Amino acid sequence: MSSFIRASKYRHVYVEPPKVDQTYKGFRLATVTGEQQYIKANTTFFAVALQGGGGPFAVVKHKDVGEYKAGTPLVAGHKSAVLDLDFNPFHEHVIASASEDSTIKIWGIPADGLTETLTEPLVDLHGHGRKVTLLRFHPTANNVLASVSADMAVKVWDIEKGSESASCEEHKQLIQDIVWDHEGKVWATSSKDKKLRLGDPRSKSIVGEIDQAHAGAKSTKLSFLGGFDRLCSVGFTKQSQRQIKFWDVKKLGGEPVHQIQLDQASGVIIPYYDVDTRVLYLAGKGDGNIRYYENIAEKPWAFALSEYRSTQAAKGTCFVPKRGLDVMRCETARCLKLVSQAGKGSVEPLSFIVPRKSDAFQDDIFPDAFCGAPSMTADEWWAGANAAPRTAPLDPAKAGNGAAPVAKTFTKVKTAAQLQKELDEAV
């Protein structure tokens, strides 16, 4: 092999678009716009916000391909439109919703999916003064949720207790994105003031800043690159050229360790990082293309692998967790692409495949991955504990060795009125 050819297991990964009968159609998508991805998924369901009263959103099983029919049960318990959604990574049937009504609600989805419209949440969280725009569950601690609002506050909640645990009000302009690092020690935000901030909710302080990450006025999106102590930001130059920058988390405030100029376009790009394969996917709102880069520990830091091209622009995208992939088909990633045309929405699952001739499990391209179980409780994390995400083999032959442990059943928080009623009845 020539020394000029870089060896990579993912060098020839390609995208396999779905057949017509493998897509999801007929969604009357909500018309509100914002910083959100517009679609979220776990290994069982995906969710999208819809038009209608009560801030409705659909929760659809991956196996239920085809037309989403009018009258299908959904979730509708807000007073205004839903802006963002996030599935609890440790409870397949728990999802959080953020709304223009300034509340966050936690919902329990039945094991067999929705059989009737759900209007009563498990937990109702109040604390933000304006619309709640973004939600992010903690990657290792159970039942910890971060939220961002137009009141320019970042709040961290214990959803099992139904209480606010920390709040950061250091931002002076609207927050464009929030992400947790790989172990959930800190969160990072981007803001309209062009600053990137690292916050530690346990010390209730900002622990790092980058003054002007990108010179352009449009949104900057973020992703931590787990295993490298690097933060990736995707934004714009003053000339509206899209660019990626890679920052050393331990040396914030200086110059980026690497940057890549992409193209000149208006769509905001959202980065998705696969910590197992070290592949960074870039999917833009309003773009039909998805670029992907392999990351390494030394210069030049990132290599372009390939690019999926499509004439169909995406309204939003998300990636399915590794446990939901068809590993025997060498599917190393699956992107759900939300498309909107003439008021109707459809979802296309795009499979990223590594070509292999063998039908056996390919352990070299499928290292142990996040297993769906928490590394610690919320109380342990607040007390100062840190831990990496728990992993397990993806090999179906080892499925009995803890491939998908399930966290304990989520307990609905009782309201003060319910507790008082129980006390009155006990007297």
Coordinates of C-alpha atoms in Angstrom, one line a residue:
M1 CA 0.0 0.0 0.0
S2 CA 1.3 3.5 -0.8
S3 CA 2.3 5.6 2.1
F4 CA 0.2 8.4 0.6
I5 CA -3.1 6.4 1.1
R6 CA -4.4 6.7 4.6
A7 CA -5.7 3.5 6.1
S8 CA -9.3 3.8 7.4
K9 CA -12.0 1.3 8.1
Y10 CA -14.7 3.9 7.2
R11 CA -13.0 5.3 4.0
H12 CA -15.6 3.7 1.7
V13 CA -18.7 4.2 3.7
Y14 CA -21.7 5.0 1.5
V15 CA -25.3 6.0 2.0
E16 CA -28.2 3.7 1.1
P17 CA -31.4 5.8 0.6
P18 CA -34.7 4.1 1.5
K19 CA -37.2 2.7 -0.9
V20 CA -40.5 4.4 -1.2
D21 CA -42.2 1.9 1.0
Q22 CA -39.6 2.4 3.8
T23 CA -40.4 6.1 4.4
Y24 CA -42.9 7.8 6.7
K25 CA -45.3 10.2 5.2
G26 CA -48.3 12.5 5.8
F27 CA -47.2 14.6 8.8
R28 CA -48.8 18.1 9.1
L29 CA -45.7 19.7 10.5
A30 CA -45.7 22.6 12.9
T31 CA -44.8 25.9 11.2
V32 CA -42.8 27.4 14.0
T33 CA -39.1 27.8 13.3
G34 CA -36.1 28.0 15.6
E35 CA -32.8 26.5 16.7
Q36 CA -34.2 23.0 17.1
Q37 CA -33.5 19.9 14.9
Y38 CA -37.3 19.4 14.3
I39 CA -36.9 15.6 14.8
K40 CA -35.6 13.4 17.6
A41 CA -35.3 9.6 17.8
N42 CA -34.2 6.7 20.1
T43 CA -34.0 3.0 19.2
T44 CA -37.8 2.5 19.3
F45 CA -39.5 5.8 18.3
F46 CA -39.0 9.1 16.5
A47 CA -40.9 12.3 17.3
V48 CA -41.9 15.4 15.3
A49 CA -44.0 18.5 16.2
L50 CA -47.3 18.9 14.4
Q51 CA -49.8 21.6 13.7
G52 CA -52.8 22.0 16.0
G53 CA -53.9 23.0 19.4
G54 CA -52.2 21.9 22.5
G55 CA -48.7 21.8 21.0
P56 CA -49.2 18.3 19.5
F57 CA -46.3 16.1 18.5
A58 CA -46.3 12.6 17.0
V59 CA -44.4 9.7 18.5
V60 CA -43.9 7.0 15.8
K61 CA -42.4 3.5 16.0
H62 CA -39.6 2.9 13.6
K63 CA -41.4 -0.2 12.3
D64 CA -44.6 1.8 11.5
V65 CA -43.5 2.9 8.0
G66 CA -46.0 4.4 5.5
E67 CA -48.7 7.0 5.9
Y68 CA -49.3 8.8 9.1
K69 CA -53.1 9.0 9.1
A70 CA -55.3 11.8 10.4
G71 CA -56.7 10.9 13.8
T72 CA -53.6 8.9 14.9
P73 CA -53.1 9.3 18.7
L74 CA -50.5 11.9 19.6
V75 CA -49.2 13.9 22.5
A76 CA -50.9 17.2 23.1
G77 CA -50.7 18.9 26.5
H78 CA -49.1 22.3 26.0
K79 CA -50.9 25.6 25.6
S80 CA -48.7 26.7 22.6
A81 CA -46.5 25.1 19.9
V82 CA -43.7 22.6 20.9
L83 CA -40.3 23.9 19.9
D84 CA -38.0 21.0 20.9
L85 CA -38.1 17.4 22.0
D86 CA -35.6 15.0 23.6
F87 CA -35.8 11.3 24.5
N88 CA -34.5 10.2 27.8
P89 CA -31.4 8.1 26.9
F90 CA -32.0 5.7 29.8
H91 CA -35.8 5.3 29.4
E92 CA -37.0 4.3 26.0
H93 CA -40.5 5.4 26.7
V94 CA -39.8 8.8 28.3
I95 CA -39.6 12.0 26.3
A96 CA -39.4 15.7 27.2
S97 CA -41.0 18.5 25.3
A98 CA -40.3 22.3 25.4
S99 CA -42.9 24.8 24.3
E100 CA -43.6 28.5 23.6
D101 CA -45.8 28.4 26.7
S102 CA -42.5 28.5 28.7
T103 CA -43.0 25.0 30.3
I104 CA -41.2 21.7 30.0
K105 CA -43.2 18.5 30.2
I106 CA -42.0 15.0 30.7
W107 CA -44.2 12.3 29.0
G108 CA -44.4 8.5 29.4
I109 CA -45.1 6.7 26.2
P110 CA -46.8 3.3 26.6
A111 CA -44.7 0.2 25.8
D112 CA -46.9 -0.6 22.7
G113 CA -46.9 3.1 21.6
L114 CA -49.7 5.6 21.7
T115 CA -53.2 4.1 21.7
E116 CA -55.0 7.3 22.6
T117 CA -54.0 11.0 22.7
L118 CA -51.9 11.8 25.7
T119 CA -52.7 15.0 27.5
E120 CA -51.4 14.4 31.1
P121 CA -47.6 14.6 31.6
L122 CA -45.6 12.7 34.1
V123 CA -43.9 15.9 35.2
D124 CA -44.6 19.6 34.6
L125 CA -41.5 21.8 35.0
H126 CA -41.9 25.6 35.5
G127 CA -39.1 28.1 35.9
H128 CA -38.3 29.8 32.6
G129 CA -39.8 33.2 32.0
R130 CA -40.1 32.9 28.2
K131 CA -40.4 30.2 25.6
V132 CA -38.2 27.2 26.0
T133 CA -36.2 26.6 22.9
L134 CA -33.8 23.6 23.4
L135 CA -33.6 20.5 25.6
R136 CA -30.6 18.1 26.2
F137 CA -30.7 15.1 28.5
H138 CA -27.5 14.3 30.5
P139 CA -25.4 11.6 28.8
T140 CA -24.5 9.6 32.0
A141 CA -26.6 10.8 35.0
N142 CA -30.1 9.5 35.3
N143 CA -33.0 12.0 35.0
V144 CA -30.9 15.1 34.6
L145 CA -32.1 17.5 31.9
A146 CA -30.7 20.9 30.6
S147 CA -32.9 23.5 29.0
V148 CA -32.4 26.8 27.2
S149 CA -35.0 29.6 26.9
A150 CA -35.5 32.9 25.2
D151 CA -35.1 34.4 28.7
M152 CA -31.4 33.7 28.1
A153 CA -31.1 31.3 31.0
V154 CA -29.7 27.7 31.1
K155 CA -31.4 25.6 33.6
V156 CA -30.6 22.0 34.8
W157 CA -33.4 19.9 36.2
D158 CA -33.9 16.7 38.2
I159 CA -37.0 15.5 36.4
E160 CA -37.6 12.6 38.9
K161 CA -37.9 15.1 41.7
G162 CA -39.6 17.6 39.4
S163 CA -37.3 20.4 40.5
E164 CA -34.8 22.9 39.2
S165 CA -31.3 22.1 40.4
A166 CA -29.2 24.9 38.8
S167 CA -29.5 28.0 36.7
C168 CA -27.0 30.1 34.7
E169 CA -28.0 33.6 33.7
E170 CA -24.6 34.8 32.3
H171 CA -25.8 34.9 28.7
K172 CA -26.7 38.4 27.5
Q173 CA -28.1 37.4 24.1
L174 CA -30.2 34.6 22.7
I175 CA -28.6 31.1 23.1
Q176 CA -28.3 29.2 19.8
D177 CA -27.2 25.7 21.0
I178 CA -26.3 23.7 24.0
V179 CA -24.5 20.3 24.3
W180 CA -23.1 18.2 27.1
D181 CA -19.6 16.9 26.9
H182 CA -19.0 13.1 26.6
E183 CA -19.1 12.4 30.4
G184 CA -21.5 15.3 31.2
K185 CA -19.1 17.3 33.3
V186 CA -19.9 20.5 31.6
W187 CA -22.2 22.0 29.0
A188 CA -21.2 24.2 26.1
T189 CA -23.4 26.9 24.5
S190 CA -23.2 29.2 21.5
S191 CA -24.9 32.6 21.6
K192 CA -26.0 35.4 19.3
D193 CA -23.1 37.5 20.8
K194 CA -20.7 35.0 19.0
K195 CA -19.3 33.7 22.2
L196 CA -18.9 30.0 23.1
R197 CA -19.2 29.3 26.8
L198 CA -18.5 26.2 28.9
G199 CA -20.5 26.0 32.1
D200 CA -20.3 23.7 35.1
P201 CA -23.8 23.4 36.6
R202 CA -22.4 21.9 39.8
S203 CA -20.2 24.9 40.6
K204 CA -22.8 27.2 39.0
S205 CA -20.1 29.0 37.1
I206 CA -18.7 29.6 33.6
V207 CA -15.4 27.8 33.3
G208 CA -14.3 28.8 29.8
E209 CA -15.1 31.2 27.0
I210 CA -14.2 31.8 23.4
D211 CA -14.9 35.5 22.5
Q212 CA -15.6 35.3 18.8
A213 CA -15.9 31.7 17.6
H214 CA -17.3 32.7 14.1
A215 CA -17.5 36.1 12.7
G216 CA -20.8 35.6 10.9
A217 CA -24.2 36.6 12.3
K218 CA -26.0 33.3 11.7
S219 CA -26.3 30.4 14.2
T220 CA -23.4 28.4 15.5
K221 CA -23.9 24.8 16.3
L222 CA -21.8 22.6 18.6
S223 CA -20.6 19.1 19.3
F224 CA -18.0 17.7 21.7
L225 CA -15.7 15.2 20.2
G226 CA -15.6 12.6 23.0
G227 CA -12.1 11.1 23.5
F228 CA -10.2 14.0 22.1
D229 CA -10.9 16.9 24.6
R230 CA -12.1 18.9 21.5
L231 CA -15.1 21.0 20.8
C232 CA -16.4 21.3 17.3
S233 CA -18.3 24.5 16.2
V234 CA -19.9 25.0 12.8
G235 CA -20.7 28.6 11.9
F236 CA -20.3 31.3 9.3
T237 CA -17.7 33.9 8.2
K238 CA -18.7 37.5 7.6
Q239 CA -19.0 36.6 3.9
S240 CA -21.6 33.8 4.9
Q241 CA -19.1 31.0 4.1
R242 CA -19.8 28.0 6.3
Q243 CA -16.8 26.7 8.3
I244 CA -15.9 24.1 11.0
K245 CA -13.6 24.9 13.8
F246 CA -12.0 22.5 16.3
W247 CA -11.1 23.9 19.7
D248 CA -8.9 22.4 22.5
V249 CA -11.2 22.3 25.5
K250 CA -8.2 22.6 27.9
K251 CA -7.0 25.8 26.1
L252 CA -10.1 27.8 25.4
G253 CA -9.6 31.4 24.5
G254 CA -6.9 30.8 21.9
E255 CA -7.0 30.0 18.3
P256 CA -8.7 26.8 17.0
V257 CA -6.4 23.8 16.6
H258 CA -7.9 23.2 13.1
Q259 CA -10.5 24.7 10.8
I260 CA -12.2 23.6 7.5
Q261 CA -13.9 26.0 5.0
L262 CA -16.9 24.3 3.6
D263 CA -18.9 26.4 1.1
Q264 CA -21.0 29.5 0.8
A265 CA -24.7 28.8 1.6
S266 CA -27.4 30.0 4.0
G267 CA -28.4 26.8 5.7
V268 CA -27.3 26.2 9.3
I269 CA -25.3 23.0 9.7
I270 CA -25.7 20.8 12.7
P271 CA -22.8 18.5 13.7
Y272 CA -23.4 14.9 14.9
Y273 CA -20.4 13.0 16.4
D274 CA -20.2 9.2 16.6
V275 CA -17.8 8.7 19.5
D276 CA -17.3 5.0 18.6
T277 CA -16.2 5.4 15.0
R278 CA -14.9 8.9 15.5
V279 CA -16.8 10.1 12.5
L280 CA -18.4 13.6 12.4
Y281 CA -21.5 14.0 10.3
L282 CA -22.6 17.5 9.1
A283 CA -26.2 17.9 8.1
G284 CA -27.6 21.3 7.2
K285 CA -31.1 22.7 7.5
G286 CA -32.2 23.5 4.0
D287 CA -29.4 21.2 2.6
G288 CA -29.8 18.0 0.7
N289 CA -26.2 17.0 1.5
I290 CA -24.6 15.3 4.4
R291 CA -20.8 15.5 4.8
Y292 CA -18.8 13.2 7.0
Y293 CA -15.3 13.4 8.4
E294 CA -13.1 11.0 10.3
N295 CA -11.3 12.5 13.3
I296 CA -7.8 11.6 14.6
A297 CA -5.7 12.5 17.6
E298 CA -2.9 14.4 15.8
K299 CA -2.5 16.8 12.8
P300 CA -4.3 17.3 10.5
W301 CA -7.0 16.3 13.0
A302 CA -9.8 15.5 10.5
F303 CA -10.1 13.8 7.1
A304 CA -13.0 14.2 4.7
L305 CA -14.5 10.8 4.0
S306 CA -17.3 11.4 1.5
E307 CA -20.5 13.3 1.0
Y308 CA -24.1 12.2 0.5
R309 CA -25.8 14.4 -2.1
S310 CA -29.6 14.8 -2.6
T311 CA -31.8 17.4 -4.4
Q312 CA -34.3 17.0 -1.6
A313 CA -33.6 19.7 1.1
A314 CA -33.9 18.7 4.8
K315 CA -36.0 20.6 7.3
G316 CA -34.2 18.7 10.1
T317 CA -32.2 15.6 10.9
C318 CA -31.3 13.3 13.8
F319 CA -29.3 10.1 14.2
V320 CA -30.6 6.8 15.7
P321 CA -28.6 5.4 18.7
K322 CA -26.2 2.6 17.8
R323 CA -28.3 0.0 19.5
G324 CA -31.0 0.6 16.9
L325 CA -28.8 -0.2 13.9
D326 CA -28.7 -3.3 11.7
V327 CA -25.1 -4.2 12.5
M328 CA -25.3 -7.4 10.5
R329 CA -25.8 -5.3 7.4
C330 CA -22.7 -3.2 8.5
E331 CA -24.9 -0.2 9.1
T332 CA -22.7 2.1 11.1
A333 CA -25.1 5.1 11.3
R334 CA -28.7 5.9 10.4
C335 CA -29.9 9.5 9.8
L336 CA -33.6 10.3 9.9
K337 CA -34.1 13.2 7.4
L338 CA -37.2 15.3 7.8
V339 CA -38.5 16.8 4.6
S340 CA -41.3 19.3 4.2
Q341 CA -43.1 19.9 0.9
A342 CA -46.4 21.8 0.3
G343 CA -47.3 21.6 4.0
K344 CA -46.7 17.8 4.3
G345 CA -43.8 16.2 6.0
S346 CA -42.0 13.0 5.4
V347 CA -39.2 11.1 7.1
E348 CA -36.5 9.3 5.2
P349 CA -34.1 6.9 7.0
L350 CA -30.6 7.1 5.4
S351 CA -28.4 4.1 6.2
F352 CA -24.6 4.6 6.3
I353 CA -23.0 1.3 5.2
V354 CA -19.4 0.0 5.3
P355 CA -19.1 -2.4 2.4
R356 CA -18.0 -5.9 3.6
K357 CA -18.2 -9.2 1.8
S358 CA -18.5 -11.4 5.0
D359 CA -21.9 -12.0 6.6
A360 CA -20.3 -12.3 10.0
F361 CA -20.4 -9.6 12.7
Q362 CA -17.6 -7.1 12.0
D363 CA -16.1 -6.3 15.4
D364 CA -13.5 -4.0 13.9
I365 CA -16.1 -1.4 12.8
F366 CA -18.4 -2.0 15.7
P367 CA -16.6 -1.4 19.0
D368 CA -18.6 -1.6 22.3
A369 CA -21.2 1.2 22.3
F370 CA -23.4 3.0 24.7
C371 CA -25.8 0.4 26.2
G372 CA -28.7 2.6 27.3
A373 CA -28.1 2.4 31.1
P374 CA -27.0 5.3 33.3
S375 CA -23.6 5.5 34.9
M376 CA -24.9 7.1 38.1
T377 CA -27.9 8.6 39.7
A378 CA -28.7 12.3 39.6
D379 CA -27.8 12.6 43.3
E380 CA -24.4 11.0 42.7
W381 CA -23.7 13.4 39.9
W382 CA -24.7 16.4 41.9
A383 CA -22.4 15.2 44.7
G384 CA -19.4 15.4 42.3
A385 CA -19.2 11.9 40.7
N386 CA -18.1 11.6 37.1
A387 CA -18.1 8.5 34.9
A388 CA -17.9 7.6 31.2
P389 CA -21.1 6.3 29.5
R390 CA -21.6 2.6 30.0
T391 CA -21.0 0.4 27.0
A392 CA -21.7 -3.1 25.9
P393 CA -21.0 -5.3 22.8
L394 CA -23.2 -4.7 19.7
D395 CA -22.7 -8.3 18.5
P396 CA -26.1 -10.0 18.5
A397 CA -24.4 -13.2 19.7
K398 CA -23.5 -11.4 22.9
A399 CA -26.9 -9.8 23.4
G400 CA -27.3 -11.5 26.7
N401 CA -24.2 -9.9 28.1
G402 CA -25.8 -6.6 28.9
A403 CA -26.2 -5.2 25.4
A404 CA -29.3 -3.1 26.4
P405 CA -29.8 -2.8 30.1
V406 CA -32.9 -0.9 31.1
A407 CA -32.9 1.8 33.8
K408 CA -35.4 1.5 36.6
T409 CA -39.0 2.5 36.0
F410 CA -39.6 6.2 35.9
T411 CA -41.7 7.4 38.8
K412 CA -44.2 10.2 38.3
V413 CA -43.8 13.0 40.8
K414 CA -46.8 13.7 43.0
T415 CA -48.1 17.2 43.1
A416 CA -48.6 19.1 46.4
A417 CA -52.3 18.7 46.0
Q418 CA -52.1 15.0 45.6
L419 CA -49.8 14.7 48.7
Q420 CA -52.2 16.8 50.7
K421 CA -55.1 14.7 49.7
E422 CA -53.3 11.5 50.8
L423 CA -52.5 13.1 54.1
D424 CA -56.1 14.2 54.6
E425 CA -57.4 10.7 53.8
A426 CA -54.8 9.1 56.2
V427 CA -56.0 11.3 59.2

